[in-house]
Amino acid sequence: MTDLERRYARWTALFYPADYRRERGSELVDTYLSLAEPGRRRPSPADIADLAAGGLRRHLRTAPGVTAGFRLAGLLALTTAAAFASAWAVLEVMAPMKFWSRYTGPFMSLGMAAWAVWLLAAVVHLVAPGRWYRRAAVIAVLVTAAVVPAGMLTGLFRPPLIVLVPQLVLGIVALGADAGRRWWVRLAPLAAAASTVPVTVVTEARLDFYGDYYLPAVEALPAVGVTLLIGATLLALGFAARHDLRGAWALLFLLTPIGMLTLNPLGAMLDSGPGRPQVPVWSSMAAAAMLVAVVGPVLLTLALAAQGRRSTGGRPLPTHCPTCGAPSNSA
C-alpha cells in the first residue's frame, strides 16, 4: 500500500460508515487514486471535502430518522428565517421614516435585498416546492452572504454580523425543508412572516431603537433562539414517545442556528469586562461564534458515528486494504 492509498483509506475510514467501507471502501479509494495527479503524495483539499460530503450523505441515508429529522429541521429553520426576514424588512422601512436625515433611500441598509429574497423563498416553498424552492433558498443564502462584501465595496450601511450570521446558518439548514409536506404545513413560513409584521410595527413604534439593528437584535435574537430550542426539544420528546428519532435529529441539526441566535448572551458570558454588557466586545462575540460553530457539528458527527456503530451491533468492523482486501490497522 502506497502512502497516498493509506491516506485516502484513512480519510474514508473517518468519514464513511463502517458497513459501507467494508462493501465499497476499496472501490472508493481506487476511484480517487485513478483521478489523482501523478506524483501526488497526499489527498487534495478538494478530494477531502468531497469525501466528507459523500460520507455525510451516506450517514444520512443509513441512520434511522436522520433524513426526516433534517427535513423537519429545515422547515423549522425556514419558518424562523422567514419570520426574521419579515421583521427586519419592517425595520428597514420604518427606520428611514423615523430618522429620515440619516438615510438617503427608502430602506435603511443593504440588508433589504436579503430579506426580500428570503420572503420570496418562503413563497416558492409554498407554491413550487422541491427543486425550485432549493434554488430559491440557495440564492437567498448567497445574497445574505454577499451583503458583507457589498457593504465593504459600496460603503453603504449593512446589518451587523450578529444579524447576518444567524440568518445565514438558518438558511443553510432551511435547505432541507421537505417538498412533500401538505400545503398547510408548507404555509407555516409565510404564516410566521405575516404574523411578524403587526408585532414588529407595534414594537418598533414604541421602541427607540436609534435607527439601527443592535437594540432589536439584542432583544429578539436570544428570545427566538430559546423559543426554538424549547420547541425543538418538545418535538423531540413527542416523537421519541412514539419511538421516532426524527425530532432528536432535528434538534441536533438546529443546535448551531440556535447557538448563533444566542451569541449575544454567550458573548457576554465570555466577556472579561466588568458586568455583562448589553453588546459584548468583538473578541468575545467571535469566540462565542467559533465555539458554537465547532460544538454543534461535533455533536452531530458524534451522534452519526454512534448511530453507525449501533447499526452494526456495536461491533467495530476492521478496515480493509484497498488493494488486497485484507484487514489492516494502518487504514
mmCIF file of N, CA and C in Angstrom, residues 82-183:
data_model
loop_
_atom_site.group_PDB
_atom_site.id
_atom_site.type_symbol
_atom_site.label_atom_id
_atom_site.label_comp_id
_atom_site.label_asym_id
_atom_site.label_seq_id
_atom_site.Cartn_x
_atom_site.Cartn_y
_atom_site.Cartn_z
ATOM 1 N N ALA A 82 -37.883 33.119 7.772
ATOM 2 C CA ALA A 82 -38.906 33.958 7.148
ATOM 3 C C ALA A 82 -39.472 34.978 8.130
ATOM 4 N N ALA A 83 -39.659 34.555 9.377
ATOM 5 C CA ALA A 83 -40.157 35.483 10.389
ATOM 6 C C ALA A 83 -39.161 36.617 10.623
ATOM 7 N N PHE A 84 -37.879 36.283 10.706
ATOM 8 C CA PHE A 84 -36.862 37.323 10.882
ATOM 9 C C PHE A 84 -36.804 38.235 9.659
ATOM 10 N N ALA A 85 -36.881 37.652 8.460
ATOM 11 C CA ALA A 85 -36.827 38.467 7.252
ATOM 12 C C ALA A 85 -37.965 39.475 7.234
ATOM 13 N N SER A 86 -39.141 39.037 7.654
ATOM 14 C CA SER A 86 -40.284 39.948 7.707
ATOM 15 C C SER A 86 -40.065 41.063 8.725
ATOM 16 N N ALA A 87 -39.582 40.691 9.909
ATOM 17 C CA ALA A 87 -39.353 41.689 10.956
ATOM 18 C C ALA A 87 -38.286 42.695 10.536
ATOM 19 N N TRP A 88 -37.189 42.188 9.975
ATOM 20 C CA TRP A 88 -36.107 43.103 9.570
ATOM 21 C C TRP A 88 -36.538 43.979 8.394
ATOM 22 N N ALA A 89 -37.384 43.445 7.508
ATOM 23 C CA ALA A 89 -37.879 44.265 6.400
ATOM 24 C C ALA A 89 -38.732 45.423 6.916
ATOM 25 N N VAL A 90 -39.562 45.153 7.922
ATOM 26 C CA VAL A 90 -40.350 46.231 8.531
ATOM 27 C C VAL A 90 -39.418 47.278 9.140
ATOM 28 N N LEU A 91 -38.367 46.808 9.812
ATOM 29 C CA LEU A 91 -37.393 47.731 10.390
ATOM 30 C C LEU A 91 -36.718 48.561 9.305
ATOM 31 N N GLU A 92 -36.400 47.929 8.174
ATOM 32 C CA GLU A 92 -35.755 48.646 7.068
ATOM 33 C C GLU A 92 -36.639 49.776 6.543
ATOM 34 N N VAL A 93 -37.945 49.562 6.558
ATOM 35 C CA VAL A 93 -38.862 50.579 6.047
ATOM 36 C C VAL A 93 -39.136 51.656 7.092
ATOM 37 N N MET A 94 -39.253 51.259 8.358
ATOM 38 C CA MET A 94 -39.623 52.214 9.404
ATOM 39 C C MET A 94 -38.480 53.128 9.802
ATOM 40 N N ALA A 95 -37.243 52.629 9.730
ATOM 41 C CA ALA A 95 -36.112 53.447 10.177
ATOM 42 C C ALA A 95 -35.961 54.730 9.368
ATOM 43 N N PRO A 96 -35.997 54.701 8.022
ATOM 44 C CA PRO A 96 -35.912 55.975 7.287
ATOM 45 C C PRO A 96 -37.076 56.910 7.568
ATOM 46 N N MET A 97 -38.241 56.356 7.933
ATOM 47 C CA MET A 97 -39.383 57.212 8.256
ATOM 48 C C MET A 97 -39.167 57.949 9.569
ATOM 49 N N LYS A 98 -38.495 57.304 10.534
ATOM 50 C CA LYS A 98 -38.275 57.927 11.833
ATOM 51 C C LYS A 98 -37.000 58.752 11.859
ATOM 52 N N PHE A 99 -36.007 58.349 11.055
ATOM 53 C CA PHE A 99 -34.704 59.026 11.063
ATOM 54 C C PHE A 99 -34.353 59.394 9.624
ATOM 55 N N TRP A 100 -35.196 60.203 8.995
ATOM 56 C CA TRP A 100 -35.068 60.487 7.574
ATOM 57 C C TRP A 100 -33.737 61.145 7.230
ATOM 58 N N SER A 101 -33.136 61.882 8.161
ATOM 59 C CA SER A 101 -31.899 62.595 7.845
ATOM 60 C C SER A 101 -30.681 61.683 7.797
ATOM 61 N N ARG A 102 -30.802 60.437 8.286
ATOM 62 C CA ARG A 102 -29.651 59.543 8.326
ATOM 63 C C ARG A 102 -29.564 58.655 7.101
ATOM 64 N N TYR A 103 -30.642 58.527 6.310
ATOM 65 C CA TYR A 103 -30.663 57.594 5.189
ATOM 66 C C TYR A 103 -31.093 58.326 3.927
ATOM 67 N N THR A 104 -30.525 57.899 2.808
ATOM 68 C CA THR A 104 -30.784 58.574 1.543
ATOM 69 C C THR A 104 -31.796 57.834 0.674
ATOM 70 N N GLY A 105 -32.148 56.640 1.032
ATOM 71 C CA GLY A 105 -33.059 55.851 0.226
ATOM 72 C C GLY A 105 -34.268 55.412 1.020
ATOM 73 N N PRO A 106 -35.122 54.585 0.404
ATOM 74 C CA PRO A 106 -36.338 54.139 1.093
ATOM 75 C C PRO A 106 -36.075 53.074 2.145
ATOM 76 N N PHE A 107 -34.879 52.481 2.130
ATOM 77 C CA PHE A 107 -34.556 51.428 3.076
ATOM 78 C C PHE A 107 -33.344 51.816 3.908
ATOM 79 N N MET A 108 -33.211 51.160 5.039
ATOM 80 C CA MET A 108 -32.148 51.514 5.968
ATOM 81 C C MET A 108 -30.783 51.002 5.519
ATOM 82 N N SER A 109 -30.729 49.815 4.900
ATOM 83 C CA SER A 109 -29.434 49.223 4.600
ATOM 84 C C SER A 109 -29.531 48.286 3.419
ATOM 85 N N LEU A 110 -28.381 47.706 3.078
ATOM 86 C CA LEU A 110 -28.324 46.697 2.024
ATOM 87 C C LEU A 110 -29.026 45.399 2.417
ATOM 88 N N GLY A 111 -29.306 45.237 3.697
ATOM 89 C CA GLY A 111 -29.940 44.014 4.151
ATOM 90 C C GLY A 111 -31.310 43.784 3.549
ATOM 91 N N MET A 112 -31.957 44.835 3.054
ATOM 92 C CA MET A 112 -33.291 44.676 2.492
ATOM 93 C C MET A 112 -33.288 43.690 1.336
ATOM 94 N N ALA A 113 -32.196 43.624 0.579
ATOM 95 C CA ALA A 113 -32.123 42.667 -0.529
ATOM 96 C C ALA A 113 -32.211 41.235 -0.006
ATOM 97 N N ALA A 114 -31.503 40.947 1.086
ATOM 98 C CA ALA A 114 -31.538 39.598 1.658
ATOM 99 C C ALA A 114 -32.917 39.268 2.197
ATOM 100 N N TRP A 115 -33.535 40.218 2.893
ATOM 101 C CA TRP A 115 -34.847 39.924 3.478
ATOM 102 C C TRP A 115 -35.889 39.694 2.391
ATOM 103 N N ALA A 116 -35.808 40.444 1.301
ATOM 104 C CA ALA A 116 -36.757 40.263 0.204
ATOM 105 C C ALA A 116 -36.600 38.883 -0.431
ATOM 106 N N VAL A 117 -35.363 38.436 -0.605
ATOM 107 C CA VAL A 117 -35.138 37.126 -1.222
ATOM 108 C C VAL A 117 -35.610 36.013 -0.298
ATOM 109 N N TRP A 118 -35.438 36.174 1.016
ATOM 110 C CA TRP A 118 -35.910 35.147 1.946
ATOM 111 C C TRP A 118 -37.429 35.058 1.944
ATOM 112 N N LEU A 119 -38.104 36.181 1.864
ATOM 113 C CA LEU A 119 -39.562 36.147 1.780
ATOM 114 C C LEU A 119 -40.018 35.504 0.471
ATOM 115 N N LEU A 120 -39.282 35.767 -0.600
ATOM 116 C CA LEU A 120 -39.584 35.116 -1.870
ATOM 117 C C LEU A 120 -39.389 33.604 -1.768
ATOM 118 N N ALA A 121 -38.334 33.180 -1.064
ATOM 119 C CA ALA A 121 -38.093 31.743 -0.879
ATOM 120 C C ALA A 121 -39.234 31.088 -0.116
ATOM 121 N N ALA A 122 -39.795 31.795 0.865
ATOM 122 C CA ALA A 122 -40.941 31.244 1.601
ATOM 123 C C ALA A 122 -42.143 31.081 0.690
ATOM 124 N N VAL A 123 -42.338 32.023 -0.238
ATOM 125 C CA VAL A 123 -43.436 31.907 -1.190
ATOM 126 C C VAL A 123 -43.210 30.721 -2.126
ATOM 127 N N VAL A 124 -41.986 30.576 -2.619
ATOM 128 C CA VAL A 124 -41.659 29.471 -3.529
ATOM 129 C C VAL A 124 -41.830 28.134 -2.818
ATOM 130 N N HIS A 125 -41.473 28.088 -1.527
ATOM 131 C CA HIS A 125 -41.653 26.856 -0.770
ATOM 132 C C HIS A 125 -43.106 26.422 -0.734
ATOM 133 N N LEU A 126 -44.026 27.371 -0.755
ATOM 134 C CA LEU A 126 -45.450 27.036 -0.736
ATOM 135 C C LEU A 126 -45.954 26.637 -2.119
ATOM 136 N N VAL A 127 -45.633 27.431 -3.134
ATOM 137 C CA VAL A 127 -46.258 27.239 -4.444
ATOM 138 C C VAL A 127 -45.468 26.320 -5.366
ATOM 139 N N ALA A 128 -44.144 26.221 -5.196
ATOM 140 C CA ALA A 128 -43.317 25.396 -6.087
ATOM 141 C C ALA A 128 -42.236 24.697 -5.276
ATOM 142 N N PRO A 129 -42.635 23.791 -4.380
ATOM 143 C CA PRO A 129 -41.650 23.115 -3.533
ATOM 144 C C PRO A 129 -40.753 22.187 -4.352
ATOM 145 N N GLY A 130 -39.698 21.734 -3.704
ATOM 146 C CA GLY A 130 -38.778 20.834 -4.388
ATOM 147 C C GLY A 130 -37.621 21.587 -5.001
ATOM 148 N N ARG A 131 -37.337 21.304 -6.273
ATOM 149 C CA ARG A 131 -36.162 21.868 -6.921
ATOM 150 C C ARG A 131 -36.200 23.384 -6.981
ATOM 151 N N TRP A 132 -37.376 23.957 -7.278
ATOM 152 C CA TRP A 132 -37.454 25.416 -7.373
ATOM 153 C C TRP A 132 -37.231 26.068 -6.016
ATOM 154 N N TYR A 133 -37.753 25.454 -4.963
ATOM 155 C CA TYR A 133 -37.506 26.021 -3.635
ATOM 156 C C TYR A 133 -36.026 25.952 -3.284
ATOM 157 N N ARG A 134 -35.390 24.812 -3.559
ATOM 158 C CA ARG A 134 -33.967 24.702 -3.220
ATOM 159 C C ARG A 134 -33.148 25.752 -3.949
ATOM 160 N N ARG A 135 -33.504 26.018 -5.194
ATOM 161 C CA ARG A 135 -32.797 27.068 -5.924
ATOM 162 C C ARG A 135 -33.005 28.434 -5.269
ATOM 163 N N ALA A 136 -34.245 28.708 -4.889
ATOM 164 C CA ALA A 136 -34.525 29.988 -4.242
ATOM 165 C C ALA A 136 -33.808 30.100 -2.905
ATOM 166 N N ALA A 137 -33.745 28.997 -2.148
ATOM 167 C CA ALA A 137 -33.067 29.027 -0.865
ATOM 168 C C ALA A 137 -31.564 29.220 -1.030
ATOM 169 N N VAL A 138 -30.979 28.565 -2.031
ATOM 170 C CA VAL A 138 -29.543 28.753 -2.290
ATOM 171 C C VAL A 138 -29.264 30.206 -2.661
ATOM 172 N N ILE A 139 -30.102 30.795 -3.496
ATOM 173 C CA ILE A 139 -29.937 32.205 -3.860
ATOM 174 C C ILE A 139 -30.046 33.091 -2.624
ATOM 175 N N ALA A 140 -30.998 32.782 -1.735
ATOM 176 C CA ALA A 140 -31.158 33.577 -0.519
ATOM 177 C C ALA A 140 -29.916 33.478 0.369
ATOM 178 N N VAL A 141 -29.354 32.286 0.484
ATOM 179 C CA VAL A 141 -28.137 32.119 1.272
ATOM 180 C C VAL A 141 -26.997 32.927 0.661
ATOM 181 N N LEU A 142 -26.850 32.864 -0.663
ATOM 182 C CA LEU A 142 -25.766 33.592 -1.330
ATOM 183 C C LEU A 142 -25.938 35.102 -1.196
ATOM 184 N N VAL A 143 -27.171 35.578 -1.333
ATOM 185 C CA VAL A 143 -27.410 37.019 -1.192
ATOM 186 C C VAL A 143 -27.110 37.474 0.235
ATOM 187 N N THR A 144 -27.509 36.666 1.218
ATOM 188 C CA THR A 144 -27.206 37.014 2.613
ATOM 189 C C THR A 144 -25.711 37.093 2.844
ATOM 190 N N ALA A 145 -24.972 36.117 2.300
ATOM 191 C CA ALA A 145 -23.518 36.133 2.463
ATOM 192 C C ALA A 145 -22.869 37.295 1.719
ATOM 193 N N ALA A 146 -23.501 37.740 0.621
ATOM 194 C CA ALA A 146 -22.913 38.814 -0.182
ATOM 195 C C ALA A 146 -23.139 40.199 0.406
ATOM 196 N N VAL A 147 -23.985 40.320 1.413
ATOM 197 C CA VAL A 147 -24.269 41.635 1.987
ATOM 198 C C VAL A 147 -23.008 42.261 2.591
ATOM 199 N N VAL A 148 -22.202 41.446 3.252
ATOM 200 C CA VAL A 148 -20.997 41.984 3.897
ATOM 201 C C VAL A 148 -20.005 42.532 2.871
ATOM 202 N N PRO A 149 -19.570 41.739 1.853
ATOM 203 C CA PRO A 149 -18.653 42.341 0.876
ATOM 204 C C PRO A 149 -19.274 43.486 0.094
ATOM 205 N N ALA A 150 -20.591 43.427 -0.150
ATOM 206 C CA ALA A 150 -21.239 44.537 -0.848
ATOM 207 C C ALA A 150 -21.166 45.821 -0.026
ATOM 208 N N GLY A 151 -21.334 45.692 1.287
ATOM 209 C CA GLY A 151 -21.199 46.862 2.146
ATOM 210 C C GLY A 151 -19.785 47.423 2.148
ATOM 211 N N MET A 152 -18.797 46.529 2.122
ATOM 212 C CA MET A 152 -17.401 46.977 2.089
ATOM 213 C C MET A 152 -17.079 47.690 0.786
ATOM 214 N N LEU A 153 -17.623 47.201 -0.327
ATOM 215 C CA LEU A 153 -17.314 47.785 -1.628
ATOM 216 C C LEU A 153 -18.040 49.102 -1.858
ATOM 217 N N THR A 154 -19.269 49.199 -1.371
ATOM 218 C CA THR A 154 -20.070 50.398 -1.635
ATOM 219 C C THR A 154 -19.988 51.433 -0.530
ATOM 220 N N GLY A 155 -19.600 51.004 0.672
ATOM 221 C CA GLY A 155 -19.591 51.922 1.803
ATOM 222 C C GLY A 155 -20.961 52.181 2.387
ATOM 223 N N LEU A 156 -21.977 51.478 1.924
ATOM 224 C CA LEU A 156 -23.330 51.658 2.422
ATOM 225 C C LEU A 156 -23.534 50.859 3.711
ATOM 226 N N PHE A 157 -24.497 51.292 4.502
ATOM 227 C CA PHE A 157 -24.791 50.632 5.766
ATOM 228 C C PHE A 157 -25.327 49.233 5.497
ATOM 229 N N ARG A 158 -24.957 48.289 6.341
ATOM 230 C CA ARG A 158 -25.449 46.920 6.259
ATOM 231 C C ARG A 158 -25.823 46.435 7.649
ATOM 232 N N PRO A 159 -26.640 45.384 7.746
ATOM 233 C CA PRO A 159 -26.928 44.813 9.062
ATOM 234 C C PRO A 159 -25.659 44.263 9.704
ATOM 235 N N PRO A 160 -25.577 44.266 11.019
ATOM 236 C CA PRO A 160 -24.387 43.735 11.689
ATOM 237 C C PRO A 160 -24.312 42.219 11.555
ATOM 238 N N LEU A 161 -23.126 41.690 11.823
ATOM 239 C CA LEU A 161 -22.926 40.244 11.729
ATOM 240 C C LEU A 161 -23.788 39.479 12.710
ATOM 241 N N ILE A 162 -24.127 40.098 13.837
ATOM 242 C CA ILE A 162 -24.976 39.428 14.823
ATOM 243 C C ILE A 162 -26.351 39.118 14.235
ATOM 244 N N VAL A 163 -26.741 39.833 13.173
ATOM 245 C CA VAL A 163 -27.995 39.573 12.473
ATOM 246 C C VAL A 163 -27.778 38.671 11.261
ATOM 247 N N LEU A 164 -26.718 38.924 10.495
ATOM 248 C CA LEU A 164 -26.496 38.190 9.249
ATOM 249 C C LEU A 164 -26.067 36.751 9.478
ATOM 250 N N VAL A 165 -25.201 36.520 10.464
ATOM 251 C CA VAL A 165 -24.688 35.161 10.677
ATOM 252 C C VAL A 165 -25.790 34.186 11.074
ATOM 253 N N PRO A 166 -26.667 34.514 12.048
ATOM 254 C CA PRO A 166 -27.774 33.582 12.334
ATOM 255 C C PRO A 166 -28.675 33.339 11.128
ATOM 256 N N GLN A 167 -28.942 34.383 10.352
ATOM 257 C CA GLN A 167 -29.792 34.207 9.170
ATOM 258 C C GLN A 167 -29.109 33.276 8.168
ATOM 259 N N LEU A 168 -27.819 33.404 8.019
ATOM 260 C CA LEU A 168 -27.079 32.557 7.087
ATOM 261 C C LEU A 168 -27.100 31.102 7.525
ATOM 262 N N VAL A 169 -26.881 30.854 8.818
ATOM 263 C CA VAL A 169 -26.874 29.481 9.318
ATOM 264 C C VAL A 169 -28.277 28.885 9.266
ATOM 265 N N LEU A 170 -29.285 29.667 9.621
ATOM 266 C CA LEU A 170 -30.662 29.201 9.477
ATOM 267 C C LEU A 170 -30.963 28.847 8.025
ATOM 268 N N GLY A 171 -30.449 29.644 7.095
ATOM 269 C CA GLY A 171 -30.692 29.385 5.687
ATOM 270 C C GLY A 171 -30.064 28.090 5.210
ATOM 271 N N ILE A 172 -28.882 27.787 5.707
ATOM 272 C CA ILE A 172 -28.234 26.534 5.314
ATOM 273 C C ILE A 172 -29.060 25.343 5.777
ATOM 274 N N VAL A 173 -29.548 25.375 7.013
ATOM 275 C CA VAL A 173 -30.393 24.285 7.500
ATOM 276 C C VAL A 173 -31.725 24.268 6.753
ATOM 277 N N ALA A 174 -32.224 25.453 6.379
ATOM 278 C CA ALA A 174 -33.512 25.536 5.678
ATOM 279 C C ALA A 174 -33.474 24.877 4.314
ATOM 280 N N LEU A 175 -32.301 24.592 3.780
ATOM 281 C CA LEU A 175 -32.203 23.881 2.506
ATOM 282 C C LEU A 175 -32.842 22.498 2.588
ATOM 283 N N GLY A 176 -32.955 21.957 3.792
ATOM 284 C CA GLY A 176 -33.534 20.636 3.956
ATOM 285 C C GLY A 176 -35.044 20.620 4.057
ATOM 286 N N ALA A 177 -35.693 21.769 3.930
ATOM 287 C CA ALA A 177 -37.156 21.802 4.042
ATOM 288 C C ALA A 177 -37.784 20.850 3.033
ATOM 289 N N ASP A 178 -38.683 20.007 3.502
ATOM 290 C CA ASP A 178 -39.251 18.926 2.696
ATOM 291 C C ASP A 178 -40.288 19.467 1.726
ATOM 292 N N ALA A 179 -40.203 18.978 0.483
ATOM 293 C CA ALA A 179 -41.180 19.393 -0.533
ATOM 294 C C ALA A 179 -42.434 18.535 -0.511
ATOM 295 N N GLY A 180 -42.415 17.417 0.197
ATOM 296 C CA GLY A 180 -43.534 16.501 0.147
ATOM 297 C C GLY A 180 -44.610 16.744 1.181
ATOM 298 N N ARG A 181 -44.463 17.759 1.995
ATOM 299 C CA ARG A 181 -45.453 18.018 3.034
ATOM 300 C C ARG A 181 -46.708 18.652 2.442
ATOM 301 N N ARG A 182 -47.793 18.577 3.203
ATOM 302 C CA ARG A 182 -49.049 19.141 2.748
ATOM 303 C C ARG A 182 -48.959 20.658 2.686
ATOM 304 N N TRP A 183 -49.868 21.254 1.897
ATOM 305 C CA TRP A 183 -49.776 22.686 1.646
ATOM 306 C C TRP A 183 -49.899 23.503 2.910
#
